[in-house]
Amino acid sequence: MTLVTDPTAPRIALIGATGAVGSTLIELIEERGLRYRELYLVASSRSAGRQIPVGGQTHEVRSLEDFDFGLVDIAFFSAGTSVSRAWVPAAVAKGALVIDNTRAYRMDPDTPLVVPQINYAVLDRPPGSGVIANPNCSTIPLVRVLQPVERRWGIRQVVVSTYQAASGQGHQGIEELLEGTEVALRDPDADLPSERFSPPLAFNVVPFVDELQDSGFTLEEQKMVQESRKILGLPDLDVTATCVRVPVVNSHSEAVWVQTQEPVDRAELVGLLSRQTEVTVHDAENRAAFPTPLKAGHPDHVHVGRVRVSPHNPRGFWLWLVSDNLRVGAALNAVQIAEYALARGFLSGGVR
Amino acid sequence: MTLVTDPTAPRIALIGATGAVGSTLIELIEERGLRYRELYLVASSRSAGRQIPVGGQTHEVRSLEDFDFGLVDIAFFSAGTSVSRAWVPAAVAKGALVIDNTRAYRMDPDTPLVVPQINYAVLDRPPGSGVIANPNCSTIPLVRVLQPVERRWGIRQVVVSTYQAASGQGHQGIEELLEGTEVALRDPDADLPSERFSPPLAFNVVPFVDELQDSGFTLEEQKMVQESRKILGLPDLDVTATCVRVPVVNSHSEAVWVQTQEPVDRAELVGLLSRQTEVTVHDAENRAAFPTPLKAGHPDHVHVGRVRVSPHNPRGFWLWLVSDNLRVGAALNAVQIAEYALARGFLSGGVR
């Protein structure tokens, strides 16, 4: 139970409350005991009227079109980029602090792009735009390991290949993968559903996440470059990625090759990463240990394995990262932003 | 029907004939009309006695332990590294030319490691060891695209992440994936079979293929480095890999980042790759087109997509490769080696 009558506790709205990230936000608000005075679950008119229990109370989902943002201090947006573009300005105008989980505001110069473990200091002042942006799900675990490496050895280049789960396309992405898999098991030649993933993802890997850009890179690949640079404050960071969807239900993995300015010692690298907040290194002792999406450990950690320096180049090493894309890569990061903002006391609503 | 009475046609044995690569060899010998005077299917005593139709005739599988290699001119070995280590010397001693699909002889200086499209010239003389080695399934498609790039622009570094299919662990690997997937669909918390893949591969990705080496790299990762260098004749080639198993039945994919000495033009790169033998470039015209394991096209080609030069570094580009690991990555390459050897007339048996 985190509903409190304390007038300094915020009034919160979750926009996209019925989606995969929204449901995870509800779970996390309960688990972490985030204090609130009011909680509004908001979604499209299609979902309005649904009853969802939170902290022992039943909440009715409200329609975004009729929602009064004047009622809340914090609005979490996780209903897609077009919804954020349409509704965030109204929420800000009514005085709500927006924590946005889409790409709508990430590259806006007046909007901080925040991974609390890495660059919370940009929240020393309230955001000029009224919006704090939550980064892309593949970028968050990456910058969590890159920052300490940059500080210790200096980064020359980062090359990333991702192995991204179906849940990145929400509940419908998961359903399409499971349905397609069932059909394919019965008949390998059957046509599989391919609304969310095209070609179908069942027993396949699809090297195409989000839209194609003029550069030939996808938007997902471009986000990893631009967002990493902004979060780390390294506008010229040399990072490049191939983003691939794999038939995994949840948790993204990444194979990360890092080249550094100075030679790297594996033991020191393992020690450094192990000391990061909410990072678990699996192969510190047993080099045959590694995380996978189905067996990683604490769902709120970035999991690291296969830490190995190149035998022919001490300025190059590989990492294998696994993290829950709905939690670490989305909802948890957003909740941690809210926790930090509340601790700093710069909410624009109820605590004014 | 490729059984012929022509005395210059070779007598052939397939060791490991009932395995995934062995079955594919049989398919390819039929499809390509490889001429033979005799064909012996050989396997472990467990499989001996099985009847397998080839080219309209039924062949009884013979037991390796009782097989007389003096009966054949060419012996294809695809029954695992330990079987090759134990039996290849006997086959060579009896005068058979061995085409070995395991890692037993690949790094032996007297054994050529051959991808016919790339380095057939090393077969200008019969192999000193009596063995021609077939490279690793992930290495073959890689060198097929790297050689023309090296010749045109010079390679500085290659960084590869693989997405390898269950068939790399043979029929049993495929069965374990399908069985595990069926169990997981019924009960996501059930224990899944994990004899071939550990942890289980169903709805998972496993960044660990083959044994761990002292360097912290796996044997699969080490093979890609050592074999690429040997095939391309570039002993200092800077190549590094992370090898990952994915829940795909057949066909390996690779995300390949290449850095070159000279700036690369995408149109020229696409043209160059398109002109390679048995290579298909999917995104020459439509940049949103790409191959996947389930939808690549000709099963005997290396399929290339996502060809893109880095917008901030004209000396770096990505390729996405897909190829049938049982064909292009194993059996087809072995058959093409045999075709070349037959054309050169250096068989040590029946054509002497």
XYZ file of C-alpha atoms in Angstrom, chain A residues 157 159-163 177-178 181-182 185 192 198-200 202-209 212 214-218 221 225 229 237-244 246-249 253 255-257 259 287-295 306 308-313 318-320, chain B residues 157 159-163 177-178 181-182 185 192 198-200 202-209 212 214-218 221 225 229 237-244 246-249 253 255-257 259 287-295 306 308-313 318-320:
136
model
C 35.059 2.944 -30.499
C 30.471 -1.727 -31.874
C 27.179 -3.266 -30.727
C 24.986 -6.059 -32.079
C 21.684 -6.498 -30.288
C 19.451 -9.509 -29.646
C 5.704 -14.483 -31.256
C 3.915 -17.126 -29.149
C 5.635 -20.314 -32.742
C 2.645 -22.530 -32.031
C 5.470 -26.126 -34.609
C 2.660 -16.954 -39.700
C 7.875 -8.750 -40.646
C 9.036 -11.269 -41.671
C 7.637 -13.320 -38.775
C 9.053 -17.348 -34.745
C 12.222 -19.464 -35.227
C 13.750 -16.489 -37.036
C 15.964 -13.462 -36.432
C 15.010 -10.135 -37.995
C 17.740 -7.509 -38.456
C 15.381 -4.591 -38.682
C 13.985 -2.745 -35.656
C 14.717 2.866 -42.042
C 18.224 7.901 -45.050
C 21.606 6.724 -43.773
C 20.558 3.080 -44.270
C 20.612 2.563 -40.503
C 17.321 1.940 -38.719
C 20.352 1.888 -34.516
C 24.240 6.359 -31.288
C 26.290 10.482 -26.909
C 31.547 9.163 -29.201
C 32.272 6.646 -31.981
C 29.507 4.083 -31.520
C 27.733 2.009 -34.157
C 25.094 -0.714 -33.941
C 23.158 -3.423 -35.722
C 19.796 -4.003 -34.042
C 18.205 -7.422 -34.431
C 15.190 -12.447 -31.801
C 12.466 -14.930 -30.778
C 12.790 -14.252 -27.054
C 9.764 -13.159 -25.017
C 20.886 -8.933 -24.997
C 27.232 -8.205 -27.797
C 29.429 -5.160 -27.194
C 32.951 -4.667 -28.566
C 38.119 -0.269 -28.069
C 34.584 -17.732 -16.781
C 32.066 -20.219 -18.165
C 29.192 -18.413 -16.376
C 27.059 -15.955 -18.360
C 23.559 -14.474 -18.263
C 20.837 -15.230 -20.806
C 17.367 -13.691 -21.170
C 15.792 -16.746 -19.506
C 18.344 -17.003 -16.707
C 31.770 -13.037 -21.419
C 37.246 -10.847 -22.320
C 40.112 -8.762 -23.561
C 41.323 -9.588 -27.063
C 44.416 -11.817 -26.938
C 45.963 -9.838 -29.797
C 44.871 -6.335 -28.763
C 33.960 -7.803 -25.453
C 31.017 -7.716 -23.033
C 27.728 -9.628 -23.207
C 39.516 -4.771 -38.441
C 34.096 -7.429 -35.600
C 31.491 -10.200 -35.872
C 28.505 -11.203 -33.739
C 26.818 -14.425 -34.795
C 23.232 -15.672 -34.579
C 14.967 -26.812 -29.687
C 11.581 -27.958 -31.023
C 9.757 -24.849 -27.410
C 6.686 -27.074 -27.231
C 4.596 -22.931 -24.748
C 13.397 -27.729 -20.555
C 22.753 -25.248 -21.775
C 20.916 -23.224 -20.641
C 18.039 -24.305 -22.909
C 13.880 -22.300 -26.532
C 12.890 -18.581 -26.387
C 16.465 -17.821 -25.321
C 19.826 -16.762 -26.753
C 22.975 -18.487 -25.512
C 26.299 -16.661 -25.957
C 28.434 -19.764 -25.696
C 29.191 -22.082 -28.627
C 35.887 -22.249 -23.350
C 42.183 -20.101 -21.786
C 41.794 -16.729 -23.515
C 38.173 -16.498 -22.318
C 36.984 -16.825 -25.915
C 35.124 -19.973 -26.937
C 35.120 -17.695 -31.583
C 39.812 -15.885 -36.096
C 43.427 -15.866 -41.329
C 44.114 -10.185 -39.913
C 42.490 -8.327 -36.998
C 39.217 -10.198 -36.569
C 37.262 -10.842 -33.373
C 33.924 -12.510 -32.695
C 31.157 -13.238 -30.213
C 29.342 -16.453 -31.119
C 25.751 -16.813 -29.973
C 19.684 -18.457 -31.257
C 16.368 -20.373 -31.377
C 16.389 -20.810 -35.160
C 16.183 -24.282 -36.709
C 23.285 -15.153 -39.441
C 26.306 -9.022 -38.026
C 29.671 -8.005 -39.457
C 31.398 -4.656 -38.869
C 36.898 -1.237 -40.938
C 17.351 -0.667 -48.809
C 14.564 -2.073 -46.621
C 15.087 -5.593 -48.066
C 17.167 -8.084 -46.089
C 17.565 -11.851 -45.724
C 16.556 -13.821 -42.618
C 17.085 -17.509 -41.817
C 13.452 -18.257 -42.701
C 13.407 -16.182 -45.882
C 21.841 -4.143 -44.423
C 25.610 0.433 -44.881
C 28.639 2.656 -44.516
C 28.859 4.541 -41.234
C 27.626 8.131 -41.647
C 30.470 9.362 -39.428
C 33.243 7.093 -40.717
C 28.137 -3.165 -41.641
C 26.920 -6.290 -43.446
C 24.229 -8.748 -42.384
